[in-house]
Tab-separated table of C-alpha atoms in Angstrom:
chain	number	residue	atom	x	y	z
A	1	MET	CA	17.382	-13.947	-3.431
A	2	LYS	CA	16.845	-14.453	0.342
A	3	ILE	CA	16.726	-11.607	2.753
A	4	LEU	CA	16.211	-11.592	6.543
A	5	VAL	CA	13.975	-8.854	8.104
A	6	GLY	CA	12.603	-7.969	11.529
A	7	GLY	CA	9.168	-7.206	10.060
A	8	ILE	CA	7.105	-6.533	6.879
A	9	LEU	CA	5.050	-3.336	6.305
A	10	PHE	CA	2.338	-4.119	3.542
A	11	ASP	CA	0.658	-1.469	1.542
A	12	MET	CA	-3.059	-2.585	1.155
A	13	ASP	CA	-4.588	-1.724	-2.222
A	14	GLY	CA	-2.682	-3.499	-5.020
A	15	VAL	CA	-0.628	-5.548	-2.626
A	16	LEU	CA	-3.062	-7.349	-0.374
A	17	VAL	CA	-6.263	-6.726	-2.148
A	18	SER	CA	-7.336	-5.809	-5.624
A	19	SER	CA	-9.484	-2.778	-5.336
A	20	LEU	CA	-8.563	-0.983	-8.535
A	21	GLY	CA	-12.130	-1.103	-9.870
A	22	SER	CA	-13.569	0.274	-6.813
A	23	VAL	CA	-11.058	2.969	-6.532
A	24	GLU	CA	-11.379	4.121	-10.041
A	25	ARG	CA	-15.336	4.050	-10.058
A	26	SER	CA	-15.426	5.937	-6.780
A	27	TRP	CA	-13.019	8.720	-7.916
A	28	ALA	CA	-14.799	8.947	-11.289
A	29	LYS	CA	-18.004	9.474	-9.276
A	30	TRP	CA	-16.610	12.058	-7.083
A	31	GLY	CA	-15.115	13.834	-10.183
A	32	ALA	CA	-18.448	13.958	-11.789
A	33	MET	CA	-20.021	15.420	-8.605
A	34	ARG	CA	-17.239	18.027	-8.333
A	35	ASN	CA	-16.630	18.931	-11.973
A	36	VAL	CA	-13.282	17.288	-12.120
A	37	ASP	CA	-12.156	15.171	-15.164
A	38	ALA	CA	-12.562	11.482	-14.064
A	39	ALA	CA	-9.237	10.371	-15.750
A	40	LEU	CA	-7.383	13.248	-13.797
A	41	ALA	CA	-9.130	12.339	-10.550
A	42	ILE	CA	-8.247	8.626	-10.870
A	43	LYS	CA	-4.581	9.267	-11.814
A	44	THR	CA	-4.130	11.759	-8.950
A	45	ALA	CA	-5.692	9.475	-6.428
A	46	HIS	CA	-3.374	6.400	-6.998
A	47	GLY	CA	-1.018	5.765	-3.993
A	48	GLN	CA	-1.741	8.835	-1.923
A	49	ARG	CA	-4.214	9.952	0.715
A	50	ALA	CA	-7.701	11.001	-0.447
A	51	ILE	CA	-7.440	14.204	1.471
A	52	GLU	CA	-4.305	15.213	-0.484
A	53	THR	CA	-6.057	14.288	-3.806
A	54	VAL	CA	-8.936	16.577	-2.915
A	55	ARG	CA	-6.513	19.495	-1.972
A	56	LYS	CA	-4.870	19.162	-5.184
A	57	LEU	CA	-7.870	18.904	-7.488
A	58	ARG	CA	-10.400	21.142	-5.645
A	59	PRO	CA	-8.474	23.410	-3.155
A	60	ASP	CA	-11.473	25.565	-2.952
A	61	LEU	CA	-13.595	22.964	-1.243
A	62	ASN	CA	-13.627	21.865	2.512
A	63	ASP	CA	-11.171	19.049	2.487
A	64	VAL	CA	-12.525	17.182	5.460
A	65	GLU	CA	-16.016	17.242	4.083
A	66	GLU	CA	-14.839	15.894	0.748
A	67	LEU	CA	-12.795	13.297	2.441
A	68	ASN	CA	-15.889	12.041	4.268
A	69	LEU	CA	-17.707	11.960	1.021
A	70	ILE	CA	-15.210	9.887	-0.987
A	71	GLU	CA	-14.694	7.597	1.977
A	72	GLU	CA	-18.383	6.764	1.955
A	73	ILE	CA	-18.469	6.417	-1.876
A	74	GLU	CA	-15.451	3.917	-1.557
A	75	ILE	CA	-16.788	1.925	1.216
A	76	ALA	CA	-20.142	1.431	-0.551
A	77	ASP	CA	-18.444	0.191	-3.760
A	78	LYS	CA	-17.381	-3.408	-2.780
A	79	GLU	CA	-17.528	-4.860	-6.312
A	80	ASP	CA	-14.323	-6.577	-7.572
A	81	ILE	CA	-12.489	-6.402	-4.260
A	82	GLU	CA	-10.701	-9.628	-3.719
A	83	ILE	CA	-7.464	-11.045	-2.167
A	84	LEU	CA	-4.570	-10.964	-4.419
A	85	LYS	CA	-2.538	-14.207	-5.256
A	86	GLY	CA	-0.019	-15.354	-2.667
A	87	VAL	CA	-1.440	-13.269	0.136
A	88	PRO	CA	-3.306	-15.795	2.148
A	89	ARG	CA	-0.422	-18.130	2.167
A	90	ILE	CA	2.002	-15.507	3.231
A	91	LEU	CA	-0.171	-14.016	5.951
A	92	SER	CA	-0.968	-17.452	7.326
A	93	ALA	CA	2.737	-18.173	7.753
A	94	LEU	CA	3.485	-14.927	9.616
A	95	PRO	CA	2.883	-14.291	13.398
A	96	GLN	CA	1.125	-11.138	13.904
A	97	LYS	CA	4.198	-9.466	15.627
A	98	TYR	CA	6.044	-9.564	12.310
A	99	TRP	CA	3.691	-7.675	9.992
A	100	THR	CA	1.251	-4.811	9.804
A	101	VAL	CA	-0.595	-2.688	7.024
A	102	VAL	CA	0.447	0.787	6.123
A	103	THR	CA	-1.961	2.239	3.747
A	104	SER	CA	-3.089	5.608	2.302
A	105	ALA	CA	-6.673	4.680	2.972
A	106	THR	CA	-8.561	5.902	5.952
A	107	GLU	CA	-8.888	3.476	8.813
A	108	LYS	CA	-12.628	2.958	8.337
A	109	LEU	CA	-12.111	2.287	4.514
A	110	ALA	CA	-9.121	0.044	5.131
A	111	ARG	CA	-10.910	-2.064	7.789
A	112	ALA	CA	-13.920	-2.303	5.509
A	113	ARG	CA	-11.951	-3.501	2.495
A	114	LEU	CA	-9.763	-6.090	4.399
A	115	ASP	CA	-12.808	-7.341	6.102
A	116	HIS	CA	-14.727	-7.729	2.812
A	117	ALA	CA	-11.839	-9.474	1.318
A	118	GLY	CA	-11.734	-11.828	4.270
A	119	LEU	CA	-8.315	-11.156	5.384
A	120	ARG	CA	-7.002	-11.298	8.994
A	121	ILE	CA	-6.703	-7.650	10.163
A	122	PRO	CA	-3.938	-6.636	12.568
A	123	GLU	CA	-5.213	-5.013	15.814
A	124	HIS	CA	-2.990	-1.922	14.922
A	125	ILE	CA	-2.466	-0.541	11.427
A	126	ILE	CA	-1.062	2.644	10.015
A	127	THR	CA	-3.797	4.687	7.974
A	128	ALA	CA	-4.309	8.047	6.443
A	129	ASP	CA	-5.767	9.416	9.559
A	130	MET	CA	-2.800	8.656	11.668
A	131	VAL	CA	-0.101	10.666	9.970
A	132	ALA	CA	0.390	14.394	9.210
A	133	LYS	CA	1.984	13.663	5.799
A	134	GLY	CA	1.138	10.741	3.573
A	135	LYS	CA	3.252	8.865	1.074
A	136	PRO	CA	5.616	9.725	-0.576
A	137	ASP	CA	6.715	11.207	2.794
A	138	PRO	CA	8.398	8.681	4.928
A	139	GLU	CA	6.235	9.210	7.992
A	140	PRO	CA	3.750	6.371	7.314
A	141	TYR	CA	6.521	3.725	7.052
A	142	LEU	CA	8.494	5.276	9.970
A	143	LYS	CA	5.288	4.762	12.089
A	144	GLY	CA	4.745	1.231	10.750
A	145	ALA	CA	8.308	0.259	11.819
A	146	ALA	CA	7.786	1.764	15.260
A	147	LEU	CA	4.488	-0.083	15.553
A	148	LEU	CA	6.351	-3.310	15.118
A	149	GLY	CA	9.103	-2.216	17.515
A	150	GLN	CA	11.661	-2.404	14.620
A	151	LYS	CA	14.236	-0.104	13.160
A	152	PRO	CA	13.154	1.064	9.629
A	153	GLU	CA	16.307	-0.459	8.127
A	154	ASP	CA	15.244	-3.877	9.515
A	155	CYS	CA	11.767	-3.718	7.830
A	156	LEU	CA	10.702	-4.639	4.294
A	157	VAL	CA	8.128	-2.425	2.689
A	158	ILE	CA	5.865	-4.096	0.045
A	159	GLU	CA	4.344	-1.642	-2.453
A	160	ASP	CA	2.823	-1.375	-5.783
A	161	ALA	CA	2.819	2.464	-6.344
A	162	PRO	CA	5.593	4.874	-6.962
A	163	ALA	CA	4.552	7.245	-3.978
A	164	GLY	CA	4.811	4.285	-1.709
A	165	THR	CA	8.191	2.921	-2.949
A	166	LEU	CA	9.577	6.493	-2.513
A	167	ALA	CA	8.120	6.598	0.996
A	168	GLY	CA	9.617	3.263	1.988
A	169	ARG	CA	13.022	4.244	0.522
A	170	ALA	CA	12.938	7.568	2.338
A	171	ALA	CA	12.087	5.885	5.549
A	172	GLY	CA	15.148	3.791	5.275
A	173	CYS	CA	13.365	0.458	4.773
A	174	LYS	CA	14.134	-2.159	2.104
A	175	VAL	CA	11.525	-1.906	-0.514
A	176	LEU	CA	9.894	-4.823	-2.699
A	177	ALA	CA	7.503	-3.682	-5.512
A	178	THR	CA	4.941	-5.684	-7.219
A	179	LEU	CA	3.695	-4.983	-10.796
A	180	PHE	CA	-0.028	-4.776	-10.050
A	181	SER	CA	-0.732	-1.265	-11.143
A	182	HIS	CA	2.473	0.469	-12.341
A	183	THR	CA	5.379	-0.188	-14.642
A	184	ALA	CA	8.768	-1.271	-13.521
A	185	GLU	CA	10.264	1.983	-14.762
A	186	SER	CA	7.973	4.060	-12.442
A	187	LEU	CA	8.960	1.776	-9.321
A	188	SER	CA	12.612	2.739	-9.588
A	189	ALA	CA	12.821	3.599	-5.895
A	190	ALA	CA	12.362	-0.104	-5.042
A	191	ASP	CA	15.353	-2.397	-4.232
A	192	TRP	CA	13.650	-5.266	-6.089
A	193	ILE	CA	10.557	-5.861	-8.337
A	194	VAL	CA	8.495	-9.157	-8.590
A	195	GLN	CA	5.381	-9.776	-10.647
A	196	SER	CA	3.223	-10.403	-7.530
A	197	LEU	CA	3.333	-11.913	-3.990
A	198	ASP	CA	2.599	-15.298	-5.610
A	199	ASP	CA	6.259	-15.184	-6.405
A	200	VAL	CA	7.295	-14.619	-2.797
A	201	LYS	CA	7.950	-17.259	-0.055
A	202	VAL	CA	8.164	-16.290	3.662
A	203	ARG	CA	9.382	-18.298	6.739
A	204	ALA	CA	8.961	-17.099	10.284
A	205	LEU	CA	12.018	-17.449	12.374
A	206	GLU	CA	12.652	-16.856	16.079
A	207	ASP	CA	14.123	-13.375	15.324
A	208	GLY	CA	12.473	-12.275	12.126
A	209	VAL	CA	11.188	-13.363	8.848
A	210	GLU	CA	13.212	-14.997	5.838
A	211	ILE	CA	11.915	-13.870	2.543
A	212	GLU	CA	12.776	-15.625	-0.671
A	213	PHE	CA	11.977	-14.416	-4.212
A	214	GLU	CA	13.508	-14.230	-7.719
A	215	PRO	CA	13.501	-10.494	-8.722
A	216	LEU	CA	12.540	-9.482	-12.172
A	217	PHE	CA	14.497	-6.334	-11.593
A	218	GLN	CA	16.637	-4.835	-8.740
A	219	LYS	CA	18.126	-1.387	-8.299
A	220	ASP	CA	21.514	-2.145	-9.901
A	221	ASP	CA	19.852	-3.331	-13.199
A	222	PRO	CA	20.210	-1.043	-16.181
A	223	LEU	CA	16.455	-0.680	-16.246
A	224	LYS	CA	16.681	1.071	-12.809
A	225	ARG	CA	19.320	3.656	-13.438
């Protein structure tokens, strides 16, 4: 499979960096502090903005104060954060004008994780504090496409979470999902699914990016119906 796009919009956690351990430990810690079941806190937090998780689980608390608390807990927990396979090769092949990061993390947390992992950080990224509605709403990816000066339909979203694939699809982007954190069945909004970015090749052209991969599943497969 080869596709040509004007730009790539990368989710961060589970796509560029592995931070699953940090995320789960942090939300378990917050849950213990706020009398919320750890498993419920972790399940709710995946793929969406922390402030929305807080609003769902403890609507009686001050959401901004709780956001600041969980942000500091997550920033402090740097154990196990590492670059995922294929990412350094892909990013080194892409001029900055062709890609950015669209994440449900706050800007402070996103930059801390990317820096700790040793990744090149774009000057401008789309984070939780820059949108009124987070994933699965299309706003984050619409802003990501605008940031690259591209139409959404000319961009490829790369995601690992159901909320993110839904957001990319709702924005009108092409969506490629990886199997880092969720099952193929739960990623049915994606156009294609690969195991990881280690299975993806990119080539920068004058007018965009050529992306080559062999999908495990695509949206017209029986699995995706």
